[in-house]
Short mmCIF file of C-alpha atoms in Angstrom, two decimals:
data_model
loop_
_atom_site.label_atom_id
_atom_site.label_comp_id
_atom_site.label_asym_id
_atom_site.label_seq_id
_atom_site.Cartn_x
_atom_site.Cartn_y
_atom_site.Cartn_z
CA UNK A 1 -29.31 1.19 14.73
CA UNK A 2 -27.13 3.94 13.54
CA UNK A 3 -26.55 4.70 9.47
CA UNK A 4 -23.17 2.80 9.59
CA UNK A 5 -24.05 -0.43 11.72
CA UNK A 6 -26.86 -1.43 9.21
CA UNK A 7 -24.10 -0.61 6.47
CA UNK A 8 -22.37 -3.44 8.16
CA UNK A 9 -25.48 -5.36 8.23
CA UNK A 10 -25.97 -5.74 4.90
CA UNK A 11 -22.03 -5.88 4.14
CA UNK A 12 -22.05 -9.16 5.70
CA UNK A 13 -25.41 -9.83 4.94
CA UNK A 14 -23.92 -10.11 1.25
CA UNK A 15 -20.59 -11.87 2.39
CA UNK A 16 -22.11 -15.19 2.83
CA UNK A 17 -23.74 -14.49 -0.96
CA UNK A 18 -19.80 -13.42 -2.51
CA UNK A 19 -18.55 -15.97 -0.65
CA UNK A 20 -19.89 -18.80 -2.77
CA UNK A 21 -20.30 -16.95 -5.70
CA UNK A 22 -17.55 -18.54 -7.85
CA UNK A 23 -15.09 -17.24 -10.24
CA UNK A 24 -17.14 -16.59 -13.12
CA UNK A 25 -19.73 -14.36 -11.20
CA UNK A 26 -17.05 -12.68 -9.41
CA UNK A 27 -14.93 -11.86 -13.01
CA UNK A 28 -18.25 -11.16 -14.68
CA UNK A 29 -19.08 -8.27 -11.98
CA UNK A 30 -15.52 -7.31 -12.55
CA UNK A 31 -15.58 -6.81 -16.38
CA UNK A 32 -19.05 -5.08 -15.56
CA UNK A 33 -17.33 -2.85 -13.22
CA UNK A 34 -14.41 -1.94 -15.73
CA UNK A 35 -16.51 -1.84 -18.62
CA UNK A 36 -19.06 1.08 -16.31
CA UNK A 37 -15.93 3.63 -15.34
CA UNK A 38 -14.56 3.73 -18.99
CA UNK A 39 -18.11 4.08 -20.06
CA UNK A 40 -18.66 6.82 -17.76
CA UNK A 41 -15.41 8.17 -17.25
CA UNK A 42 -16.84 11.41 -18.00
CA UNK A 43 -18.91 11.14 -15.08
CA UNK A 44 -15.92 10.29 -12.55
CA UNK A 45 -13.98 13.17 -13.84
CA UNK A 46 -16.28 15.48 -13.10
CA UNK A 47 -16.64 14.78 -9.35
CA UNK A 48 -12.68 14.88 -9.62
CA UNK A 49 -12.46 18.18 -10.56
CA UNK A 50 -14.84 18.94 -7.99
CA UNK A 51 -12.70 17.64 -5.37
CA UNK A 52 -9.88 19.20 -6.97
CA UNK A 53 -11.13 22.26 -7.26
CA UNK A 54 -11.92 22.31 -3.66
CA UNK A 55 -8.08 21.12 -2.62
CA UNK A 56 -7.12 23.87 -3.78
CA UNK A 57 -9.36 26.46 -2.24
CA UNK A 58 -7.89 24.97 1.06
CA UNK A 59 -4.02 25.05 0.01
CA UNK A 60 -3.01 21.27 -0.49
CA UNK A 61 0.52 20.70 -0.98
CA UNK A 62 0.95 19.50 -4.72
CA UNK A 63 1.77 16.96 -4.07
CA UNK A 64 -1.14 15.41 -2.49
CA UNK A 65 -2.78 16.79 -5.63
CA UNK A 66 -0.82 14.48 -7.22
CA UNK A 67 -2.41 11.63 -5.17
CA UNK A 68 -5.57 13.20 -5.62
CA UNK A 69 -6.05 13.54 -9.19
CA UNK A 70 -7.52 11.44 -11.87
CA UNK A 71 -6.68 11.90 -15.32
CA UNK A 72 -8.62 9.39 -18.07
CA UNK A 73 -4.84 7.91 -18.89
CA UNK A 74 -4.60 7.29 -15.22
CA UNK A 75 -8.16 6.14 -14.95
CA UNK A 76 -7.17 4.02 -18.47
CA UNK A 77 -5.02 2.58 -15.86
CA UNK A 78 -7.12 1.27 -12.88
CA UNK A 79 -9.17 -0.03 -15.43
CA UNK A 80 -6.25 -1.92 -17.22
CA UNK A 81 -5.13 -2.89 -13.72
CA UNK A 82 -9.45 -4.57 -12.87
CA UNK A 83 -8.30 -6.72 -15.76
CA UNK A 84 -5.23 -8.01 -14.76
CA UNK A 85 -6.99 -8.86 -11.11
CA UNK A 86 -9.75 -10.88 -13.61
CA UNK A 87 -7.02 -12.62 -15.12
CA UNK A 88 -5.50 -13.67 -11.63
CA UNK A 89 -6.27 -17.33 -10.64
CA UNK A 90 -8.96 -17.13 -7.89
CA UNK A 91 -7.00 -18.25 -4.41
CA UNK A 92 -10.46 -19.19 -3.24
CA UNK A 93 -11.37 -22.96 -2.87
CA UNK A 94 -7.78 -23.59 -3.39
CA UNK A 95 -6.73 -26.68 -1.53
CA UNK A 96 -3.44 -26.29 0.28
CA UNK A 97 -2.84 -29.66 1.88
CA UNK A 98 -4.48 -33.08 2.05
CA UNK A 99 -3.67 -35.91 3.72
CA UNK A 100 -5.33 -39.21 5.79
CA UNK A 101 -4.85 -39.70 9.47
CA UNK A 102 -3.97 -42.69 10.70
CA UNK A 103 -7.57 -43.15 12.05
CA UNK A 104 -8.87 -42.50 8.17
CA UNK A 105 -10.14 -39.00 8.19
CA UNK A 106 -8.99 -36.87 5.76
CA UNK A 107 -8.22 -33.43 6.47
CA UNK A 108 -7.69 -30.32 4.06
CA UNK A 109 -6.78 -26.42 4.49
CA UNK A 110 -9.06 -24.67 1.90
CA UNK A 111 -8.63 -21.19 1.23
CA UNK A 112 -11.49 -19.11 2.60
CA UNK A 113 -12.42 -15.41 1.94
CA UNK A 114 -11.94 -12.92 5.20
CA UNK A 115 -15.10 -11.56 5.07
CA UNK A 116 -16.00 -8.42 5.54
CA UNK A 117 -13.26 -5.89 4.97
CA UNK A 118 -13.27 -1.91 5.79
CA UNK A 119 -10.26 0.42 4.36
CA UNK A 120 -9.89 3.47 5.51
CA UNK A 121 -7.56 5.03 3.32
CA UNK A 122 -6.74 8.92 2.59
CA UNK A 123 -7.07 11.53 -0.49
CA UNK A 124 -6.36 8.61 -3.30
CA UNK A 125 -9.37 7.53 -5.51
CA UNK A 126 -7.88 5.11 -7.37
CA UNK A 127 -7.56 3.36 -4.01
CA UNK A 128 -11.43 3.16 -4.46
CA UNK A 129 -11.53 0.48 -7.21
CA UNK A 130 -8.37 -0.58 -6.89
CA UNK A 131 -9.40 -2.20 -3.03
CA UNK A 132 -13.13 -2.98 -4.37
CA UNK A 133 -11.69 -4.99 -7.27
CA UNK A 134 -9.36 -7.32 -5.13
CA UNK A 135 -11.89 -8.19 -2.84
CA UNK A 136 -14.30 -9.01 -5.19
CA UNK A 137 -11.95 -11.66 -7.08
CA UNK A 138 -11.02 -12.69 -3.31
CA UNK A 139 -14.60 -13.23 -2.41
CA UNK A 140 -14.52 -9.96 -0.12
CA UNK A 141 -17.12 -7.60 0.85
CA UNK A 142 -15.59 -4.35 1.28
CA UNK A 143 -16.91 -1.03 3.47
CA UNK A 144 -14.57 1.59 1.89
CA UNK A 145 -13.99 4.76 4.48
CA UNK A 146 -11.72 7.56 2.36
CA UNK A 147 -10.91 11.03 3.25
CA UNK A 148 -12.72 13.93 2.44
CA UNK A 149 -10.54 15.69 -0.01
CA UNK A 150 -12.05 12.69 -2.57
CA UNK A 151 -15.23 12.15 -1.25
CA UNK A 152 -17.26 13.09 -4.75
CA UNK A 153 -14.58 11.21 -6.41
CA UNK A 154 -15.38 8.29 -4.44
CA UNK A 155 -18.97 8.33 -4.28
CA UNK A 156 -19.42 8.33 -8.06
CA UNK A 157 -17.24 5.11 -7.88
CA UNK A 158 -19.31 3.29 -5.37
CA UNK A 159 -22.17 4.29 -7.23
CA UNK A 160 -20.44 3.13 -10.72
CA UNK A 161 -19.12 0.43 -8.98
CA UNK A 162 -22.38 -0.35 -7.45
CA UNK A 163 -24.69 -0.33 -10.77
CA UNK A 164 -22.00 -2.71 -12.46
CA UNK A 165 -22.18 -5.29 -9.61
CA UNK A 166 -26.39 -5.68 -10.30
CA UNK A 167 -25.73 -5.96 -13.41
CA UNK A 168 -23.81 -8.56 -12.75
CA UNK A 169 -26.22 -10.29 -10.60
CA UNK A 170 -24.54 -9.91 -7.43
CA UNK A 171 -25.49 -7.82 -3.82
CA UNK A 172 -24.77 -4.11 -4.71
CA UNK A 173 -23.30 -3.86 -1.01
CA UNK A 174 -20.45 -6.05 -1.73
CA UNK A 175 -19.07 -2.54 -2.21
CA UNK A 176 -20.35 0.36 -0.29
CA UNK A 177 -18.46 4.05 0.73
CA UNK A 178 -19.04 5.32 3.96
CA UNK A 179 -21.08 8.59 3.07
CA UNK A 180 -20.31 10.81 6.46
CA UNK A 181 -16.26 11.60 6.10
CA UNK A 182 -16.36 12.68 10.06
CA UNK A 183 -13.70 11.21 13.12
CA UNK A 184 -16.77 10.08 14.83
CA UNK A 185 -17.74 7.47 12.02
CA UNK A 186 -14.60 6.92 11.55
CA UNK A 187 -14.19 5.65 14.82
CA UNK A 188 -17.65 3.74 14.74
CA UNK A 189 -16.47 1.58 11.82
CA UNK A 190 -13.25 0.65 13.83
CA UNK A 191 -15.36 -1.00 16.64
CA UNK A 192 -17.70 -2.36 13.74
CA UNK A 193 -17.25 -6.04 16.07
CA UNK A 194 -19.40 -8.49 14.45
CA UNK A 195 -19.98 -7.23 10.89
CA UNK A 196 -16.22 -6.06 10.35
CA UNK A 197 -13.97 -8.75 10.39
CA UNK A 198 -10.34 -6.58 9.25
CA UNK A 199 -9.54 -3.31 8.93
CA UNK A 200 -6.93 -2.01 7.15
CA UNK A 201 -5.86 2.01 7.15
CA UNK A 202 -3.93 2.93 3.84
CA UNK A 203 -2.15 6.72 4.01
CA UNK A 204 -0.05 8.24 6.07
CA UNK A 205 2.23 6.91 9.30
CA UNK A 206 0.12 9.48 11.29
CA UNK A 207 -4.11 7.58 10.38
CA UNK A 208 -2.00 4.01 10.18
CA UNK A 209 -0.42 4.47 14.08
CA UNK A 210 -4.39 5.71 15.48
CA UNK A 211 -6.46 3.06 13.52
CA UNK A 212 -3.77 0.59 15.05
CA UNK A 213 -4.42 1.87 18.39
CA UNK A 214 -7.91 2.63 18.61
CA UNK A 215 -9.70 -0.13 16.91
CA UNK A 216 -11.00 -3.37 18.16
CA UNK A 217 -11.69 -5.40 15.06
CA UNK A 218 -7.92 -7.22 13.84
CA UNK A 219 -6.22 -4.36 11.92
CA UNK A 220 -3.23 -4.81 9.06
CA UNK A 221 -1.09 -2.54 9.41
CA UNK A 222 0.01 -0.79 5.89
CA UNK A 223 1.68 1.62 3.95
CA UNK A 224 3.91 3.05 6.52
CA UNK A 225 7.25 4.25 4.09
CA UNK A 226 10.64 5.66 5.49
CA UNK A 227 12.49 3.99 2.90
CA UNK A 228 16.27 4.48 2.76
CA UNK A 229 18.86 3.99 -0.22
CA UNK A 230 21.96 3.12 0.67
CA UNK A 231 25.15 3.59 -1.72
CA UNK A 232 27.94 1.73 -0.31
CA UNK A 233 31.29 2.41 -0.85
CA UNK A 234 31.76 -0.46 -4.11
CA UNK A 235 28.41 1.23 -5.74
CA UNK A 236 28.57 2.85 -9.41
CA UNK A 237 27.65 6.28 -9.15
CA UNK A 238 25.89 7.10 -12.03
CA UNK A 239 23.38 4.23 -11.37
CA UNK A 240 23.18 5.32 -7.39
CA UNK A 241 22.45 8.81 -8.62
CA UNK A 242 19.77 7.43 -11.25
CA UNK A 243 17.62 5.23 -8.75
CA UNK A 244 17.81 7.65 -6.20
CA UNK A 245 16.57 10.55 -8.11
CA UNK A 246 13.69 8.22 -9.02
CA UNK A 247 13.13 6.72 -5.75
CA UNK A 248 12.62 10.23 -4.28
CA UNK A 249 11.27 12.05 -7.30
CA UNK A 250 9.11 9.65 -9.62
CA UNK A 251 6.17 10.63 -7.04
CA UNK A 252 7.40 11.94 -4.19
CA UNK A 253 3.88 11.14 -2.52
CA UNK A 254 3.07 6.96 -2.27
CA UNK A 255 4.14 5.37 0.31
CA UNK A 256 7.63 3.46 -1.50
CA UNK A 257 9.25 6.58 -2.39
CA UNK A 258 12.71 7.28 -0.31
CA UNK A 259 13.10 9.43 2.23
CA UNK A 260 16.11 9.26 3.78
CA UNK A 261 19.77 8.65 1.38
CA UNK A 262 22.91 6.96 3.52
CA UNK A 263 26.09 6.98 2.25
CA UNK A 264 28.99 6.07 2.95
CA UNK A 265 31.22 8.34 4.13
CA UNK A 266 34.85 7.95 1.74
CA UNK A 267 32.50 8.56 -1.88
CA UNK A 268 29.88 10.84 -0.15
CA UNK A 269 31.67 13.87 -2.28
CA UNK A 270 31.60 12.12 -5.24
CA UNK A 271 28.41 10.65 -4.95
CA UNK A 272 26.59 13.83 -4.12
CA UNK A 273 28.35 15.79 -6.74
CA UNK A 274 26.07 13.80 -9.36
CA UNK A 275 23.05 13.34 -7.11
CA UNK A 276 21.94 16.85 -6.14
CA UNK A 277 22.33 18.07 -10.00
CA UNK A 278 18.93 15.74 -10.35
CA UNK A 279 17.69 16.74 -7.69
CA UNK A 280 17.50 20.01 -8.67
CA UNK A 281 15.38 19.02 -10.89
CA UNK A 282 12.72 19.28 -8.35
CA UNK A 283 14.02 21.56 -5.83
CA UNK A 284 14.41 18.89 -3.31
CA UNK A 285 15.33 20.23 -0.38
CA UNK A 286 17.61 18.00 1.60
CA UNK A 287 18.52 17.96 5.22
CA UNK A 288 21.59 16.73 5.76
CA UNK A 289 24.09 15.39 8.71
CA UNK A 290 26.84 17.80 9.75
CA UNK A 291 29.41 15.92 7.15
CA UNK A 292 27.27 16.11 4.11
CA UNK A 293 26.46 19.82 5.40
CA UNK A 294 30.16 20.45 5.08
CA UNK A 295 29.98 19.16 1.43
CA UNK A 296 26.92 20.69 0.16
CA UNK A 297 27.41 23.94 1.93
CA UNK A 298 24.10 26.40 0.69
CA UNK A 299 22.52 23.65 -1.05
CA UNK A 300 21.04 21.70 1.85
CA UNK A 301 20.28 22.62 5.63
CA UNK A 302 20.52 20.95 8.78
CA UNK A 303 18.81 17.93 9.55
CA UNK A 304 16.95 17.46 13.35
CA UNK A 305 16.69 14.38 14.82
CA UNK A 306 12.96 14.10 13.75
CA UNK A 307 14.20 14.10 9.69
CA UNK A 308 15.71 10.41 10.28
CA UNK A 309 12.09 9.09 11.54
CA UNK A 310 9.85 11.31 8.54
CA UNK A 311 7.55 10.41 6.53
CA UNK A 312 7.86 13.61 4.14
CA UNK A 313 5.22 12.37 1.25
CA UNK A 314 7.02 15.84 -0.53
CA UNK A 315 10.43 16.71 -2.04
CA UNK A 316 12.23 16.97 0.77
CA UNK A 317 15.33 13.95 1.59
CA UNK A 318 17.42 13.55 5.01
CA UNK A 319 21.04 12.94 3.65
CA UNK A 320 23.31 11.32 6.42
CA UNK A 321 26.89 10.30 5.99
CA UNK A 322 28.05 6.67 7.70
CA UNK A 323 31.03 5.01 8.04
CA UNK A 324 29.84 1.78 6.29
CA UNK A 325 27.28 -0.91 5.38
CA UNK A 326 27.01 -2.51 8.86
CA UNK A 327 26.66 1.28 10.51
CA UNK A 328 23.43 1.16 7.59
CA UNK A 329 22.10 -1.64 9.08
CA UNK A 330 21.21 -0.45 11.81
CA UNK A 331 20.09 3.23 11.28
CA UNK A 332 17.58 1.47 8.49
CA UNK A 333 16.41 -1.46 11.39
CA UNK A 334 16.02 1.41 14.29
CA UNK A 335 14.86 4.56 12.06
CA UNK A 336 12.73 2.59 9.14
CA UNK A 337 8.81 1.28 8.76
CA UNK A 338 9.43 -1.85 7.59
CA UNK A 339 8.17 -1.54 4.12
CA UNK A 340 11.39 -0.92 1.51
CA UNK A 341 14.71 -0.48 1.63
CA UNK A 342 17.81 -0.99 -1.23
CA UNK A 343 21.53 -1.46 -1.29
CA UNK A 344 23.06 0.26 -4.30
CA UNK A 345 27.17 -1.77 -4.74
CA UNK A 346 28.65 -4.12 -6.81
CA UNK A 347 29.85 -5.81 -4.27
CA UNK A 348 28.53 -9.84 -4.27
CA UNK A 349 28.76 -10.19 -1.00
CA UNK A 350 28.05 -6.70 0.67
CA UNK A 351 25.00 -7.21 -1.21
CA UNK A 352 23.62 -10.56 0.25
CA UNK A 353 24.52 -8.89 3.87
CA UNK A 354 22.20 -6.29 3.21
CA UNK A 355 19.39 -8.67 2.28
CA UNK A 356 19.64 -10.84 5.25
CA UNK A 357 20.68 -7.65 7.48
CA UNK A 358 17.61 -5.52 6.39
CA UNK A 359 14.15 -6.12 8.26
CA UNK A 360 12.06 -4.80 6.01
CA UNK A 361 9.08 -6.60 3.75
CA UNK A 362 10.36 -5.73 0.47
CA UNK A 363 14.50 -5.53 0.16
CA UNK A 364 16.52 -4.18 -3.13
CA UNK A 365 19.51 -4.21 -4.42
CA UNK A 366 20.90 -2.07 -7.52
CA UNK A 367 17.14 -1.14 -7.50
CA UNK A 368 14.85 1.62 -6.82
CA UNK A 369 12.17 1.05 -4.39
CA UNK A 370 9.44 2.62 -6.25
CA UNK A 371 8.98 -1.07 -7.35
CA UNK A 372 7.42 -2.08 -4.17
CA UNK A 373 3.72 -2.67 -5.94
CA UNK A 374 1.03 -5.38 -6.19
CA UNK A 375 1.46 -4.67 -9.65
CA UNK A 376 4.85 -4.34 -10.57
CA UNK A 377 5.44 -7.65 -8.19
CA UNK A 378 2.54 -9.49 -11.16
CA UNK A 379 -0.38 -9.65 -8.03
CA UNK A 380 -2.45 -7.43 -10.23
CA UNK A 381 -3.58 -4.24 -8.21
CA UNK A 382 -2.82 -4.36 -4.27
CA UNK A 383 -5.16 -3.57 -1.32
CA UNK A 384 -1.68 -1.91 0.38
CA UNK A 385 2.10 -2.76 1.85
CA UNK A 386 2.18 -4.93 4.50
CA UNK A 387 4.27 -3.81 7.05
CA UNK A 388 3.84 -5.98 9.88
CA UNK A 389 4.83 -9.92 10.11
CA UNK A 390 1.95 -11.72 10.42
CA UNK A 391 -0.41 -12.96 7.79
CA UNK A 392 0.69 -10.90 5.23
CA UNK A 393 3.66 -8.77 4.31
CA UNK A 394 4.83 -7.28 1.48
CA UNK A 395 2.49 -6.05 -1.13
CA UNK A 396 -1.30 -7.56 -0.33
CA UNK A 397 -2.74 -9.57 -3.09
CA UNK A 398 -5.56 -11.66 -3.37
CA UNK A 399 -4.17 -14.28 -1.76
CA UNK A 400 -3.45 -12.27 1.60
CA UNK A 401 -7.32 -10.98 1.31
CA UNK A 402 -8.10 -15.29 2.38
CA UNK A 403 -7.85 -17.42 5.25
CA UNK A 404 -8.33 -20.90 5.18
CA UNK A 405 -10.64 -23.15 7.06
CA UNK A 406 -10.25 -27.18 7.97
CA UNK A 407 -12.68 -29.99 6.50
CA UNK A 408 -12.53 -32.89 7.48
CA UNK A 409 -13.79 -35.64 5.65
CA UNK A 410 -15.06 -38.82 7.57
CA UNK A 411 -16.89 -42.69 7.85
CA UNK A 412 -18.65 -42.07 11.10
CA UNK A 413 -15.27 -42.18 13.07
CA UNK A 414 -15.51 -40.96 16.85
CA UNK A 415 -13.59 -39.93 19.09
#
């Protein structure tokens, strides 16, 4: 048996204990995790500093370095998110419905954990704790496989969380980290049938598509984020400029950041004159269609066909003019990834049409796409943003990490 299969076997064994642990024990474990991450944050920061130094030496882009970096403030935020998960209602054991059949059988549907959840993610050490916290509260064991860039940070976080689990009387294998970050081990994890119940890839489009194509275990796709801001001809242009600036520049490396601006051609020049000075604060590269390029001149570069489907994760923005909202909707449905889309308009009827017609997990009117987040939606931390339509869609909180079983009470009925 390989090391990973043994890890899977231990995780599966732990899942039977965790599934019946009860809310109080799970919350005690989460509180222990929050304490140990706070008390020993210096160890986590030191491990992260080693990852940062190695990433800089390897020439990692600044936007990706930001994803990798831990600070005292960010650790406080991670710990606070764990506390929010403690405060959330436990979905396990919740009965969705209960009815008595004509034959006297009482049939109910009860929420249960998925079991063993494997998560493959890239260089974001906060995901290690966010994912573990949500899995624990929802009664799921997790096997975490992070990127090589964050391996030291992830090892320390997993070590601390496993210590906390032991102190709370739960199996340490409720949380485990894949130590080998090779492609071969990732591939083995995708085929860990019999141990892994669900696999969730969390990262860029390339990772997600590769996992969905290769895996033989069930996959929930998350995080592909080609998000659009459509500025309508009846928009408040000052508001639109601020929304675009936030959606693109507040944190460009995350999946809810805007990658493409669609602007109605009648107001394109007026809007771009307002928006570009804000984008200039971060030297955002603008890749434009012909009409936008004619307005911006040397400030922009011509867009290639591939730019309309690009997830840049950087200070780069595709810009396209459209005749109106219907063209914008068609373009979004053709090129979006089903993540988050926004319209800026003062016209109520256009807003409602956009909400109805755009095919995405989250659709906004007059707000930044950056709000697509478990915490912002009141779910606590999130396991990812599902861009598919089966079982879970949008930010995946506790309930999205559950399945159901039917429970049937009888009095000797036979068929």
